[in-house]
GROMACS .gro file of C-alpha atoms in nm:
model
  194
    1MET     CA    1   0.000   0.000   0.000
    2PRO     CA    2   0.220   0.287  -0.119
    3LYS     CA    3   0.145   0.633   0.013
    4LEU     CA    4   0.296   0.921  -0.184
    5THR     CA    5   0.320   1.288  -0.097
    6VAL     CA    6   0.419   1.513  -0.384
    7ALA     CA    7   0.639   1.818  -0.322
    8GLN     CA    8   0.463   2.152  -0.351
    9ILE     CA    9   0.397   2.253  -0.711
   10VAL     CA   10   0.455   2.619  -0.794
   11GLY     CA   11   0.284   2.759  -1.100
   12ASP     CA   12   0.063   2.584  -1.350
   13GLY     CA   13   0.202   2.227  -1.341
   14TRP     CA   14  -0.079   2.103  -1.118
   15GLN     CA   15  -0.345   2.094  -1.392
   16ALA     CA   16  -0.187   1.798  -1.572
   17ARG     CA   17  -0.169   1.604  -1.245
   18ALA     CA   18  -0.532   1.682  -1.166
   19ALA     CA   19  -0.629   1.558  -1.514
   20PHE     CA   20  -0.434   1.234  -1.458
   21PHE     CA   21  -0.633   1.155  -1.144
   22SER     CA   22  -0.959   1.257  -1.311
   23ARG     CA   23  -0.886   1.017  -1.597
   24LEU     CA   24  -0.826   0.731  -1.348
   25GLY     CA   25  -1.187   0.766  -1.238
   26GLY     CA   26  -1.117   0.703  -0.869
   27GLN     CA   27  -1.080   0.345  -0.751
   28ALA     CA   28  -1.199   0.206  -1.083
   29GLY     CA   29  -0.881   0.303  -1.268
   30LEU     CA   30  -0.563   0.101  -1.257
   31LEU     CA   31  -0.202   0.213  -1.276
   32ARG     CA   32   0.126   0.026  -1.291
   33ILE     CA   33   0.418   0.155  -1.083
   34SER     CA   34   0.745   0.034  -0.937
   35ASP     CA   35   0.887   0.091  -0.590
   36PRO     CA   36   1.127   0.387  -0.631
   37ALA     CA   37   1.344   0.252  -0.348
   38ARG     CA   38   1.381  -0.095  -0.504
   39ILE     CA   39   1.434  -0.046  -0.878
   40ALA     CA   40   1.712  -0.305  -0.909
   41PRO     CA   41   1.845  -0.609  -0.720
   42GLN     CA   42   2.072  -0.527  -0.427
   43TYR     CA   43   2.353  -0.711  -0.606
   44ASN     CA   44   2.350  -0.447  -0.882
   45MET     CA   45   2.304  -0.156  -0.641
   46ALA     CA   46   2.622  -0.254  -0.453
   47ARG     CA   47   2.845  -0.269  -0.763
   48ALA     CA   48   2.967  -0.056  -1.047
   49PRO     CA   49   2.968  -0.227  -1.386
   50THR     CA   50   3.288  -0.283  -1.580
   51ILE     CA   51   3.265  -0.140  -1.930
   52ALA     CA   52   3.379  -0.354  -2.223
   53GLY     CA   53   3.379  -0.297  -2.597
   54PHE     CA   54   3.325  -0.531  -2.890
   55SER     CA   55   3.563  -0.826  -2.943
   56ASP     CA   56   3.776  -0.612  -3.178
   57GLY     CA   57   3.825  -0.352  -2.903
   58SER     CA   58   3.591  -0.092  -3.056
   59SER     CA   59   3.294   0.065  -2.879
   60PHE     CA   60   2.959   0.214  -2.977
   61SER     CA   61   2.964   0.534  -3.184
   62ASP     CA   62   2.907   0.745  -2.872
   63GLY     CA   63   3.211   0.588  -2.701
   64SER     CA   64   3.009   0.372  -2.462
   65GLY     CA   65   3.042  -0.004  -2.423
   66PHE     CA   66   2.874  -0.304  -2.265
   67ALA     CA   67   2.815  -0.303  -1.888
   68ASN     CA   68   2.952  -0.629  -1.746
   69GLY     CA   69   2.944  -0.779  -1.398
   70MET     CA   70   2.579  -0.707  -1.325
   71LEU     CA   71   2.259  -0.909  -1.311
   72PRO     CA   72   2.056  -0.863  -1.631
   73PRO     CA   73   1.742  -0.646  -1.625
   74THR     CA   74   1.531  -0.955  -1.701
   75ALA     CA   75   1.566  -1.329  -1.652
   76TYR     CA   76   1.324  -1.619  -1.704
   77VAL     CA   77   1.124  -1.875  -1.511
   78ALA     CA   78   1.324  -2.199  -1.526
   79ALA     CA   79   1.062  -2.438  -1.383
   80ALA     CA   80   0.682  -2.438  -1.378
   81ARG     CA   81   0.512  -2.349  -1.051
   82SER     CA   82   0.148  -2.340  -0.946
   83ARG     CA   83  -0.065  -2.075  -0.784
   84GLY     CA   84   0.003  -2.078  -0.410
   85ASP     CA   85   0.364  -2.201  -0.437
   86SER     CA   86   0.620  -2.002  -0.238
   87ASP     CA   87   0.933  -2.088  -0.434
   88LEU     CA   88   1.058  -1.990  -0.776
   89VAL     CA   89   1.345  -2.108  -0.999
   90VAL     CA   90   1.499  -1.824  -1.200
   91GLY     CA   91   1.734  -1.879  -1.495
   92GLY     CA   92   1.933  -1.651  -1.721
   93LEU     CA   93   2.158  -1.511  -1.449
   94PRO     CA   94   2.539  -1.507  -1.436
   95ALA     CA   95   2.686  -1.838  -1.318
   96SER     CA   96   2.813  -1.915  -0.969
   97ILE     CA   97   2.727  -1.592  -0.786
   98PRO     CA   98   2.666  -1.624  -0.412
   99ALA     CA   99   2.355  -1.429  -0.304
  100ALA     CA  100   2.269  -1.308  -0.655
  101LEU     CA  101   1.913  -1.245  -0.536
  102GLN     CA  102   1.881  -1.121  -0.180
  103PRO     CA  103   1.604  -1.084   0.079
  104GLY     CA  104   1.400  -0.775  -0.007
  105ASP     CA  105   1.467  -0.784  -0.383
  106LEU     CA  106   1.152  -0.752  -0.593
  107LEU     CA  107   1.065  -0.971  -0.894
  108GLU     CA  108   0.784  -0.919  -1.143
  109ILE     CA  109   0.656  -1.215  -1.345
  110ARG     CA  110   0.541  -1.140  -1.700
  111PRO     CA  111   0.366  -1.439  -1.858
  112ASN     CA  112   0.505  -1.483  -2.211
  113GLY     CA  113   0.692  -1.154  -2.161
  114VAL     CA  114   0.371  -0.949  -2.134
  115PRO     CA  115   0.288  -0.744  -1.820
  116ALA     CA  116  -0.002  -0.909  -1.638
  117ASP     CA  117  -0.326  -0.720  -1.578
  118PHE     CA  118  -0.313  -0.833  -1.214
  119PRO     CA  119  -0.047  -0.798  -0.942
  120HIS     CA  120   0.238  -1.038  -1.021
  121LEU     CA  121   0.509  -0.877  -0.800
  122TYR     CA  122   0.699  -1.081  -0.541
  123GLU     CA  123   0.962  -1.022  -0.275
  124VAL     CA  124   1.261  -1.253  -0.224
  125MET     CA  125   1.272  -1.400   0.129
  126VAL     CA  126   1.604  -1.589   0.138
  127PRO     CA  127   1.929  -1.539  -0.056
  128GLY     CA  128   1.965  -1.727  -0.381
  129ALA     CA  129   2.307  -1.828  -0.514
  130THR     CA  130   2.332  -1.915  -0.881
  131ASN     CA  131   2.455  -2.255  -0.996
  132PRO     CA  132   2.706  -2.312  -1.283
  133THR     CA  133   2.421  -2.276  -1.536
  134GLY     CA  134   2.301  -1.940  -1.398
  135GLN     CA  135   1.991  -2.067  -1.219
  136THR     CA  136   1.881  -2.000  -0.863
  137GLY     CA  137   1.592  -2.100  -0.644
  138VAL     CA  138   1.436  -1.846  -0.410
  139GLU     CA  139   1.154  -1.834  -0.160
  140ILE     CA  140   0.904  -1.556  -0.233
  141ARG     CA  141   0.610  -1.373  -0.075
  142PRO     CA  142   0.331  -1.337  -0.137
  143ARG     CA  143   0.273  -1.686  -0.267
  144LEU     CA  144   0.231  -1.710  -0.644
  145ARG     CA  145  -0.093  -1.547  -0.749
  146ARG     CA  146  -0.121  -1.749  -1.072
  147ASP     CA  147   0.049  -2.048  -1.236
  148ILE     CA  148   0.377  -1.970  -1.414
  149ALA     CA  149   0.545  -2.155  -1.700
  150PRO     CA  150   0.907  -2.209  -1.806
  151GLY     CA  151   1.017  -1.916  -2.018
  152ASP     CA  152   0.793  -1.656  -1.852
  153MET     CA  153   0.988  -1.335  -1.802
  154VAL     CA  154   1.122  -1.238  -1.459
  155VAL     CA  155   1.176  -0.862  -1.437
  156LEU     CA  156   1.465  -0.767  -1.207
  157SER     CA  157   1.508  -0.397  -1.298
  158TYR     CA  158   1.210  -0.170  -1.241
  159PRO     CA  159   0.966  -0.447  -1.145
  160THR     CA  160   0.609  -0.315  -1.129
  161SER     CA  161   0.268  -0.410  -0.999
  162VAL     CA  162  -0.092  -0.309  -1.065
  163PHE     CA  163  -0.255  -0.068  -0.819
  164HIS     CA  164  -0.568   0.142  -0.775
  165LEU     CA  165  -0.646   0.436  -0.548
  166VAL     CA  166  -0.758   0.340  -0.196
  167ASP     CA  167  -1.064   0.564  -0.232
  168ASP     CA  168  -1.216   0.815  -0.470
  169SER     CA  169  -1.080   1.119  -0.284
  170GLN     CA  170  -0.714   1.036  -0.353
  171GLY     CA  171  -0.507   1.276  -0.565
  172GLU     CA  172  -0.721   1.579  -0.491
  173ILE     CA  173  -0.526   1.900  -0.546
  174GLU     CA  174  -0.516   2.156  -0.264
  175LEU     CA  175  -0.461   2.507  -0.401
  176SER     CA  176  -0.333   2.807  -0.207
  177ALA     CA  177  -0.258   3.165  -0.313
  178PRO     CA  178  -0.097   3.288  -0.520
  179ASN     CA  179  -0.042   2.969  -0.725
  180PHE     CA  180   0.075   2.680  -0.506
  181ALA     CA  181  -0.061   2.328  -0.513
  182ASN     CA  182  -0.014   2.027  -0.285
  183HIS     CA  183  -0.138   1.674  -0.319
  184GLY     CA  184  -0.073   1.316  -0.225
  185PHE     CA  185  -0.235   0.981  -0.275
  186SER     CA  186  -0.246   0.629  -0.140
  187LEU     CA  187  -0.265   0.314  -0.348
  188VAL     CA  188  -0.345  -0.049  -0.283
  189GLU     CA  189  -0.240  -0.345  -0.493
  190ALA     CA  190  -0.531  -0.464  -0.710
  191ILE     CA  191  -0.533  -0.815  -0.560
  192GLU     CA  192  -0.904  -0.853  -0.632
  193ARG     CA  193  -0.796  -0.913  -0.996
  194THR     CA  194  -0.607  -1.232  -0.904
   0.00000   0.00000   0.00000
């Protein structure tokens, strides 16, 4: 249940925000957001990538290269699991990394690579080391909300979930003279869609 307070808006920028909340239609509208404090696995947050070029030593035209030494932004489900299961096998990670996924990391499941229209966001409960093939098993909460299949996408960077406003009064703009606006809003995961 995220609760967000937006910094005071000076000037005319508040109208677009008011229109956004009007378009949601109160609790009926859905929005997809990520947790701004957990946009990547802790493994990536604790490291700086090494930059490498192509095999011939060249780089991209802007001088940049490939970022190595990090977990990829997405991985895949390596073994089928059923609704209600509390464990998940993730593949497509670098091999033999201790604690690649750590307690508190968030994972979003996207069936067939498509964002679900229901909450499919999970939190890692115990550390998961990868094996020599780049797979790891982790315990998650909440329990799986739907069945998952091998090959379903596991989003590691910017995982999101589906939310709606907690009530129809959320996002209301408070105006004060001469042209200041304040607002905030609270959301709840749309678990009724599971």
